Amino acid sequence: MRIVLIYPPNNMHRVSYNVKTKKHRLYGHQPPLGIGYVAAIAENAGHEVTIVDGVAKGYSIEECADVVKNFLPDLIGISVMTHVKNEAAMLAKHLKLLLPNIPIVVGGTHAYYFHSDILKEMPYVDFVLYGEIEKSWEKFLSKIYYPECWYEIDGLCYRNADGTIKINQPPCIIDNLDEIPLPSWHLYDFSLYKPLPFQTKGDSFFSLITSRGCPYAKCAFCYQAGRKKQKYRRHSPSRVAKEIEILYEKHGINDIAFWDDIFPPDITWLRELASLLRRKHLSIKWTCSTRVNFVTKEKLQLMKEMGCWSIFFGIESGDESLLEVIEKGITLEQARNAVKWANSVGIETRCAYMLGLPGETPEKAKKTIDFAKELDSTYAIFYATHPRYGTKLYDIAMTHGNFLSPDFRGMTGITYVPEGYKNEIELKSYIRKAYTKFYLRPKQMLKYIKKIRSLSDIKEAFFALELFWGLKTGG
């Protein structure tokens, strides 16, 4: 079969950063890694596969559908994250009108958590695969033309002949992640992917995921803390070293973003990876995300020696009582130590905060803003709290504030206003204040000016200003 796998178009810069420009920007696009794994399985089974990244290409829904049509596919797969579910539904409609006899299957994180709703909400979608679909996907490809066998495929949702929706049992989790084939990296256009300004150090960038699930999995705002949370597993250091080696040697990648929820919690695993990279003479730069209570100065020093130059911490709030509401499981002192230790070994820090949490008041927002200034991280992001349906935070928010919209409106777009605020306007004013007070300090501005060393840096700086202005003015 000829299979096209799609990440649906959406205007990431407009939605997330309130950037109004119509000109397509290269910055900020991450490769859709999940598609790469299922592409590899399909190719290993003898199918011809093409990846269409509608976001990175800057396609409209119509343009993306036309591109897919030109490939003359026998099967269309759409990877859906919850914040692009509306775009995915529109794309499926356009594709079905253009290619009425070609089956459309949906997968991705939205399918993982909301598979039972997709066939009801997306009438032009024929199948949904949910859970860890690698093994289900291979069986689905071999049985797609045999409806009498569909009931055998774990993780498959489909419509019976009478129109009723059938949801098969979930697939078993994959305990040994090393069993999963390496992604089909040759199908990606590596030139499309570059992080946001000042978030790369190498010449060529790509992402990797070395684990599934979260070793903490208790934060009230995260799906990982719910009934459908994943068991935490990770690739072996040897598997990760092999992936890095292939990206480095075959594709010229020397800057990697590890997109694990937490990378990595175990210093023993990290030491083994460091040893393998030294043995293979692989010199890379990399970034990651982790928790402030999962790092020590020793661990951060090792990470620095391995090439880590930037780390993302989810701080969420500068008020201890709000950290308890969201079950974050950290203290402000742990946050202070983590940022201080990272600064001391020369790792840049990016800290994120949620404004408008249930129970927050303007006074507590001020505490968060002041705490962000006190930490003095390299960068800070101030999100408008968006309680996601199906999380513990959503249940809390339902009785402690007002929802303005069920859909994500970008990082500063207000979808929920807690009881402690007069209205949406007041909450938005504190988000603007947070950005102004953090970034427009002379000390902070001088820090960024010192980063500019080339014409390329100047261009990135101008785009960073555009993003900052979009965030400051709100979504």
mmCIF file of C-alpha atoms in Angstrom, residues 188-444:
data_model
loop_
_atom_site.group_PDB
_atom_site.id
_atom_site.type_symbol
_atom_site.label_atom_id
_atom_site.label_comp_id
_atom_site.label_asym_id
_atom_site.label_seq_id
_atom_site.Cartn_x
_atom_site.Cartn_y
_atom_site.Cartn_z
ATOM 1 C CA TYR A 188 11.835 13.691 7.473
ATOM 2 C CA ASP A 189 12.960 16.935 5.899
ATOM 3 C CA PHE A 190 15.451 17.976 8.581
ATOM 4 C CA SER A 191 15.685 21.523 7.209
ATOM 5 C CA LEU A 192 12.138 22.204 8.449
ATOM 6 C CA TYR A 193 12.949 21.910 12.128
ATOM 7 C CA LYS A 194 14.499 24.581 14.263
ATOM 8 C CA PRO A 195 13.633 25.568 17.851
ATOM 9 C CA LEU A 196 12.440 28.976 18.944
ATOM 10 C CA PRO A 197 15.052 31.765 19.044
ATOM 11 C CA PHE A 198 18.114 31.106 21.196
ATOM 12 C CA GLN A 199 17.073 27.511 21.883
ATOM 13 C CA THR A 200 19.719 25.803 19.782
ATOM 14 C CA LYS A 201 23.500 25.658 19.889
ATOM 15 C CA GLY A 202 24.330 23.326 16.999
ATOM 16 C CA ASP A 203 24.111 23.607 13.228
ATOM 17 C CA SER A 204 21.350 21.035 12.781
ATOM 18 C CA PHE A 205 18.549 20.200 15.234
ATOM 19 C CA PHE A 206 16.221 17.268 15.915
ATOM 20 C CA SER A 207 14.240 15.740 18.804
ATOM 21 C CA LEU A 208 14.400 12.394 20.585
ATOM 22 C CA ILE A 209 12.167 10.637 23.104
ATOM 23 C CA THR A 210 13.926 8.111 25.330
ATOM 24 C CA SER A 211 11.042 7.066 27.598
ATOM 25 C CA ARG A 212 7.283 6.740 27.891
ATOM 26 C CA GLY A 213 5.203 7.829 30.833
ATOM 27 C CA CYS A 214 6.293 9.949 33.756
ATOM 28 C CA PRO A 215 8.166 8.692 36.844
ATOM 29 C CA TYR A 216 6.180 11.163 39.016
ATOM 30 C CA ALA A 217 2.747 11.131 37.338
ATOM 31 C CA LYS A 218 0.805 13.013 40.047
ATOM 32 C CA CYS A 219 0.453 16.597 38.753
ATOM 33 C CA ALA A 220 -3.249 17.472 38.748
ATOM 34 C CA PHE A 221 -3.026 19.358 35.426
ATOM 35 C CA CYS A 222 -1.496 16.456 33.473
ATOM 36 C CA TYR A 223 -3.127 13.464 31.785
ATOM 37 C CA GLN A 224 -0.286 11.330 33.133
ATOM 38 C CA ALA A 225 -1.853 11.626 36.591
ATOM 39 C CA GLY A 226 -5.261 10.353 35.474
ATOM 40 C CA ARG A 227 -6.824 6.968 34.986
ATOM 41 C CA LYS A 228 -5.083 6.526 31.629
ATOM 42 C CA LYS A 229 -1.578 7.335 32.756
ATOM 43 C CA GLN A 230 1.180 5.310 31.186
ATOM 44 C CA LYS A 231 3.517 2.989 33.019
ATOM 45 C CA TYR A 232 6.953 4.580 33.089
ATOM 46 C CA ARG A 233 9.542 2.837 30.910
ATOM 47 C CA ARG A 234 12.663 3.978 29.119
ATOM 48 C CA HIS A 235 15.020 2.903 26.378
ATOM 49 C CA SER A 236 18.359 1.458 27.363
ATOM 50 C CA PRO A 237 21.380 3.787 27.178
ATOM 51 C CA SER A 238 22.736 1.675 24.305
ATOM 52 C CA ARG A 239 19.563 2.198 22.260
ATOM 53 C CA VAL A 240 19.661 5.960 22.865
ATOM 54 C CA ALA A 241 23.357 6.115 21.984
ATOM 55 C CA LYS A 242 22.601 4.245 18.742
ATOM 56 C CA GLU A 243 19.863 6.744 17.817
ATOM 57 C CA ILE A 244 22.166 9.678 18.517
ATOM 58 C CA GLU A 245 24.943 8.054 16.477
ATOM 59 C CA ILE A 246 22.673 7.592 13.443
ATOM 60 C CA LEU A 247 21.355 11.152 13.638
ATOM 61 C CA TYR A 248 24.888 12.499 14.049
ATOM 62 C CA GLU A 249 26.667 10.376 11.433
ATOM 63 C CA LYS A 250 23.975 10.018 8.741
ATOM 64 C CA HIS A 251 22.003 13.244 9.100
ATOM 65 C CA GLY A 252 24.491 15.709 10.540
ATOM 66 C CA ILE A 253 22.456 16.370 13.694
ATOM 67 C CA ASN A 254 24.542 17.884 16.492
ATOM 68 C CA ASP A 255 21.813 19.524 18.602
ATOM 69 C CA ILE A 256 19.155 17.342 20.239
ATOM 70 C CA ALA A 257 16.097 18.155 22.324
ATOM 71 C CA PHE A 258 15.067 15.279 24.590
ATOM 72 C CA TRP A 259 11.266 15.467 24.745
ATOM 73 C CA ASP A 260 10.756 13.069 27.639
ATOM 74 C CA ASP A 261 8.399 14.293 30.364
ATOM 75 C CA ILE A 262 11.382 14.012 32.710
ATOM 76 C CA PHE A 263 14.914 13.400 31.449
ATOM 77 C CA PRO A 264 16.389 11.417 33.084
ATOM 78 C CA PRO A 265 15.525 10.593 36.713
ATOM 79 C CA ASP A 266 18.355 8.067 37.176
ATOM 80 C CA ILE A 267 21.984 9.230 37.336
ATOM 81 C CA THR A 268 23.211 5.640 36.804
ATOM 82 C CA TRP A 269 21.425 5.509 33.433
ATOM 83 C CA LEU A 270 22.882 8.924 32.602
ATOM 84 C CA ARG A 271 26.443 7.850 33.445
ATOM 85 C CA GLU A 272 26.127 4.813 31.179
ATOM 86 C CA LEU A 273 24.894 6.972 28.306
ATOM 87 C CA ALA A 274 27.768 9.405 28.897
ATOM 88 C CA SER A 275 30.266 6.542 28.721
ATOM 89 C CA LEU A 276 28.794 5.254 25.446
ATOM 90 C CA LEU A 277 28.831 8.691 23.836
ATOM 91 C CA ARG A 278 32.484 9.165 24.807
ATOM 92 C CA ARG A 279 33.352 5.747 23.413
ATOM 93 C CA LYS A 280 31.655 6.591 20.109
ATOM 94 C CA HIS A 281 33.260 10.068 20.021
ATOM 95 C CA LEU A 282 29.849 11.715 19.731
ATOM 96 C CA SER A 283 30.004 15.374 20.673
ATOM 97 C CA ILE A 284 26.512 16.871 20.754
ATOM 98 C CA LYS A 285 24.667 19.731 22.381
ATOM 99 C CA TRP A 286 21.322 18.982 23.968
ATOM 100 C CA THR A 287 18.406 20.271 26.015
ATOM 101 C CA CYS A 288 15.806 18.553 28.177
ATOM 102 C CA SER A 289 12.958 18.973 30.668
ATOM 103 C CA THR A 290 12.944 17.723 34.245
ATOM 104 C CA ARG A 291 11.655 18.400 37.757
ATOM 105 C CA VAL A 292 13.451 20.608 40.254
ATOM 106 C CA ASN A 293 13.400 17.810 42.852
ATOM 107 C CA PHE A 294 14.976 15.323 40.422
ATOM 108 C CA VAL A 295 18.295 17.138 40.057
ATOM 109 C CA THR A 296 21.400 17.505 42.185
ATOM 110 C CA LYS A 297 24.468 19.614 41.550
ATOM 111 C CA GLU A 298 26.406 16.414 40.782
ATOM 112 C CA LYS A 299 23.834 15.333 38.209
ATOM 113 C CA LEU A 300 23.733 18.770 36.583
ATOM 114 C CA GLN A 301 27.529 18.842 36.393
ATOM 115 C CA LEU A 302 27.495 15.481 34.576
ATOM 116 C CA MET A 303 24.798 16.742 32.215
ATOM 117 C CA LYS A 304 26.878 19.823 31.448
ATOM 118 C CA GLU A 305 29.924 17.670 30.681
ATOM 119 C CA MET A 306 27.757 15.578 28.313
ATOM 120 C CA GLY A 307 26.717 18.648 26.316
ATOM 121 C CA CYS A 308 23.539 19.800 28.067
ATOM 122 C CA TRP A 309 23.358 23.572 27.735
ATOM 123 C CA SER A 310 19.706 24.310 28.609
ATOM 124 C CA ILE A 311 17.119 22.756 30.894
ATOM 125 C CA PHE A 312 13.368 23.342 31.283
ATOM 126 C CA PHE A 313 11.782 23.343 34.754
ATOM 127 C CA GLY A 314 8.038 23.457 35.368
ATOM 128 C CA ILE A 315 7.827 25.634 38.493
ATOM 129 C CA GLU A 316 4.116 26.479 37.991
ATOM 130 C CA SER A 317 3.663 28.841 40.949
ATOM 131 C CA GLY A 318 5.498 30.913 43.542
ATOM 132 C CA ASP A 319 2.826 30.160 46.144
ATOM 133 C CA GLU A 320 3.180 26.944 48.170
ATOM 134 C CA SER A 321 -0.588 26.563 48.677
ATOM 135 C CA LEU A 322 -1.173 26.559 44.903
ATOM 136 C CA LEU A 323 1.575 23.966 44.427
ATOM 137 C CA GLU A 324 -0.408 21.791 46.818
ATOM 138 C CA VAL A 325 -3.619 22.344 44.819
ATOM 139 C CA ILE A 326 -1.989 21.073 41.641
ATOM 140 C CA GLU A 327 -0.150 18.279 43.527
ATOM 141 C CA LYS A 328 3.142 19.364 41.993
ATOM 142 C CA GLY A 329 5.181 17.696 44.727
ATOM 143 C CA ILE A 330 7.922 20.330 44.878
ATOM 144 C CA THR A 331 8.868 23.160 47.220
ATOM 145 C CA LEU A 332 10.019 26.673 46.444
ATOM 146 C CA GLU A 333 13.348 25.873 48.108
ATOM 147 C CA GLN A 334 13.874 22.965 45.718
ATOM 148 C CA ALA A 335 13.193 25.341 42.824
ATOM 149 C CA ARG A 336 15.707 27.834 44.190
ATOM 150 C CA ASN A 337 18.361 25.138 44.518
ATOM 151 C CA ALA A 338 17.771 23.626 41.071
ATOM 152 C CA VAL A 339 18.096 26.947 39.235
ATOM 153 C CA LYS A 340 21.058 28.005 41.380
ATOM 154 C CA TRP A 341 22.894 24.724 40.726
ATOM 155 C CA ALA A 342 22.174 24.868 36.985
ATOM 156 C CA ASN A 343 23.459 28.444 36.820
ATOM 157 C CA SER A 344 26.585 27.473 38.767
ATOM 158 C CA VAL A 345 27.580 24.754 36.279
ATOM 159 C CA GLY A 346 26.751 26.902 33.242
ATOM 160 C CA ILE A 347 23.413 25.440 32.106
ATOM 161 C CA GLU A 348 20.764 27.900 30.939
ATOM 162 C CA THR A 349 17.355 27.585 32.590
ATOM 163 C CA ARG A 350 13.833 27.968 31.222
ATOM 164 C CA CYS A 351 11.143 28.096 33.893
ATOM 165 C CA ALA A 352 7.399 27.886 33.304
ATOM 166 C CA TYR A 353 4.604 29.256 35.483
ATOM 167 C CA MET A 354 0.806 28.921 35.392
ATOM 168 C CA LEU A 355 -1.209 32.036 36.172
ATOM 169 C CA GLY A 356 -4.913 31.747 36.914
ATOM 170 C CA LEU A 357 -4.843 28.455 38.825
ATOM 171 C CA PRO A 358 -7.928 27.556 40.887
ATOM 172 C CA GLY A 359 -7.539 29.382 44.204
ATOM 173 C CA GLU A 360 -5.221 32.040 42.782
ATOM 174 C CA THR A 361 -5.784 35.722 43.533
ATOM 175 C CA PRO A 362 -3.942 38.795 42.216
ATOM 176 C CA GLU A 363 -1.889 38.752 45.421
ATOM 177 C CA LYS A 364 -0.787 35.163 44.782
ATOM 178 C CA ALA A 365 -0.029 36.030 41.146
ATOM 179 C CA LYS A 366 2.289 38.771 42.410
ATOM 180 C CA LYS A 367 4.070 36.167 44.538
ATOM 181 C CA THR A 368 4.632 34.033 41.431
ATOM 182 C CA ILE A 369 5.947 37.005 39.451
ATOM 183 C CA ASP A 370 8.261 38.018 42.279
ATOM 184 C CA PHE A 371 9.468 34.439 42.663
ATOM 185 C CA ALA A 372 10.274 34.230 38.943
ATOM 186 C CA LYS A 373 12.344 37.400 39.272
ATOM 187 C CA GLU A 374 14.064 36.019 42.362
ATOM 188 C CA LEU A 375 15.037 32.770 40.597
ATOM 189 C CA ASP A 376 16.463 34.811 37.735
ATOM 190 C CA SER A 377 16.306 31.961 35.231
ATOM 191 C CA THR A 378 17.555 32.613 31.718
ATOM 192 C CA TYR A 379 13.996 32.621 30.391
ATOM 193 C CA ALA A 380 10.506 32.471 31.895
ATOM 194 C CA ILE A 381 7.156 31.503 30.387
ATOM 195 C CA PHE A 382 3.873 32.543 31.987
ATOM 196 C CA TYR A 383 0.976 30.380 30.805
ATOM 197 C CA ALA A 384 -2.690 31.134 31.218
ATOM 198 C CA THR A 385 -4.022 28.099 33.072
ATOM 199 C CA HIS A 386 -6.065 25.886 30.746
ATOM 200 C CA PRO A 387 -7.606 23.042 32.787
ATOM 201 C CA ARG A 388 -7.798 20.149 30.335
ATOM 202 C CA TYR A 389 -10.885 17.982 30.248
ATOM 203 C CA GLY A 390 -10.176 14.639 31.888
ATOM 204 C CA THR A 391 -7.578 15.908 34.396
ATOM 205 C CA LYS A 392 -7.905 16.404 38.144
ATOM 206 C CA LEU A 393 -7.380 20.126 37.646
ATOM 207 C CA TYR A 394 -10.424 20.262 35.373
ATOM 208 C CA ASP A 395 -12.596 18.740 38.093
ATOM 209 C CA ILE A 396 -11.274 21.270 40.627
ATOM 210 C CA ALA A 397 -11.769 24.188 38.238
ATOM 211 C CA MET A 398 -15.382 23.209 37.538
ATOM 212 C CA THR A 399 -16.348 24.245 41.073
ATOM 213 C CA HIS A 400 -13.817 27.043 41.629
ATOM 214 C CA GLY A 401 -14.181 29.538 38.806
ATOM 215 C CA ASN A 402 -15.630 30.038 35.340
ATOM 216 C CA PHE A 403 -14.768 28.414 32.008
ATOM 217 C CA LEU A 404 -14.830 30.747 29.010
ATOM 218 C CA SER A 405 -13.891 28.116 26.423
ATOM 219 C CA PRO A 406 -13.176 24.373 26.377
ATOM 220 C CA ASP A 407 -10.537 24.836 23.670
ATOM 221 C CA PHE A 408 -6.905 25.842 24.080
ATOM 222 C CA ARG A 409 -6.356 29.482 23.040
ATOM 223 C CA GLY A 410 -2.589 29.698 23.214
ATOM 224 C CA MET A 411 -0.237 30.296 26.092
ATOM 225 C CA THR A 412 -1.805 33.609 27.099
ATOM 226 C CA GLY A 413 -5.338 33.018 25.806
ATOM 227 C CA ILE A 414 -7.771 32.969 28.732
ATOM 228 C CA THR A 415 -10.075 29.927 28.818
ATOM 229 C CA TYR A 416 -10.671 29.828 32.590
ATOM 230 C CA VAL A 417 -10.950 32.526 35.276
ATOM 231 C CA PRO A 418 -10.617 31.488 38.953
ATOM 232 C CA GLU A 419 -12.880 32.936 41.631
ATOM 233 C CA GLY A 420 -10.134 35.207 42.939
ATOM 234 C CA TYR A 421 -10.203 37.443 39.845
ATOM 235 C CA LYS A 422 -12.863 39.948 38.854
ATOM 236 C CA ASN A 423 -12.850 38.885 35.222
ATOM 237 C CA GLU A 424 -10.791 37.794 32.209
ATOM 238 C CA ILE A 425 -9.384 41.303 31.747
ATOM 239 C CA GLU A 426 -7.841 41.357 35.219
ATOM 240 C CA LEU A 427 -6.213 37.953 34.769
ATOM 241 C CA LYS A 428 -4.843 38.925 31.372
ATOM 242 C CA SER A 429 -3.358 42.083 32.864
ATOM 243 C CA TYR A 430 -1.322 39.981 35.329
ATOM 244 C CA ILE A 431 0.030 37.787 32.540
ATOM 245 C CA ARG A 432 1.159 40.915 30.700
ATOM 246 C CA LYS A 433 2.618 42.268 33.924
ATOM 247 C CA ALA A 434 4.544 39.033 34.468
ATOM 248 C CA TYR A 435 6.264 39.270 31.083
ATOM 249 C CA THR A 436 7.001 42.964 31.465
ATOM 250 C CA LYS A 437 8.427 42.696 34.977
ATOM 251 C CA PHE A 438 10.561 39.666 34.156
ATOM 252 C CA TYR A 439 11.947 40.586 30.736
ATOM 253 C CA LEU A 440 12.190 44.373 30.836
ATOM 254 C CA ARG A 441 14.598 44.470 33.763
ATOM 255 C CA PRO A 442 17.888 46.107 32.732
ATOM 256 C CA LYS A 443 19.848 43.112 34.052
ATOM 257 C CA GLN A 444 17.783 40.704 31.981
#
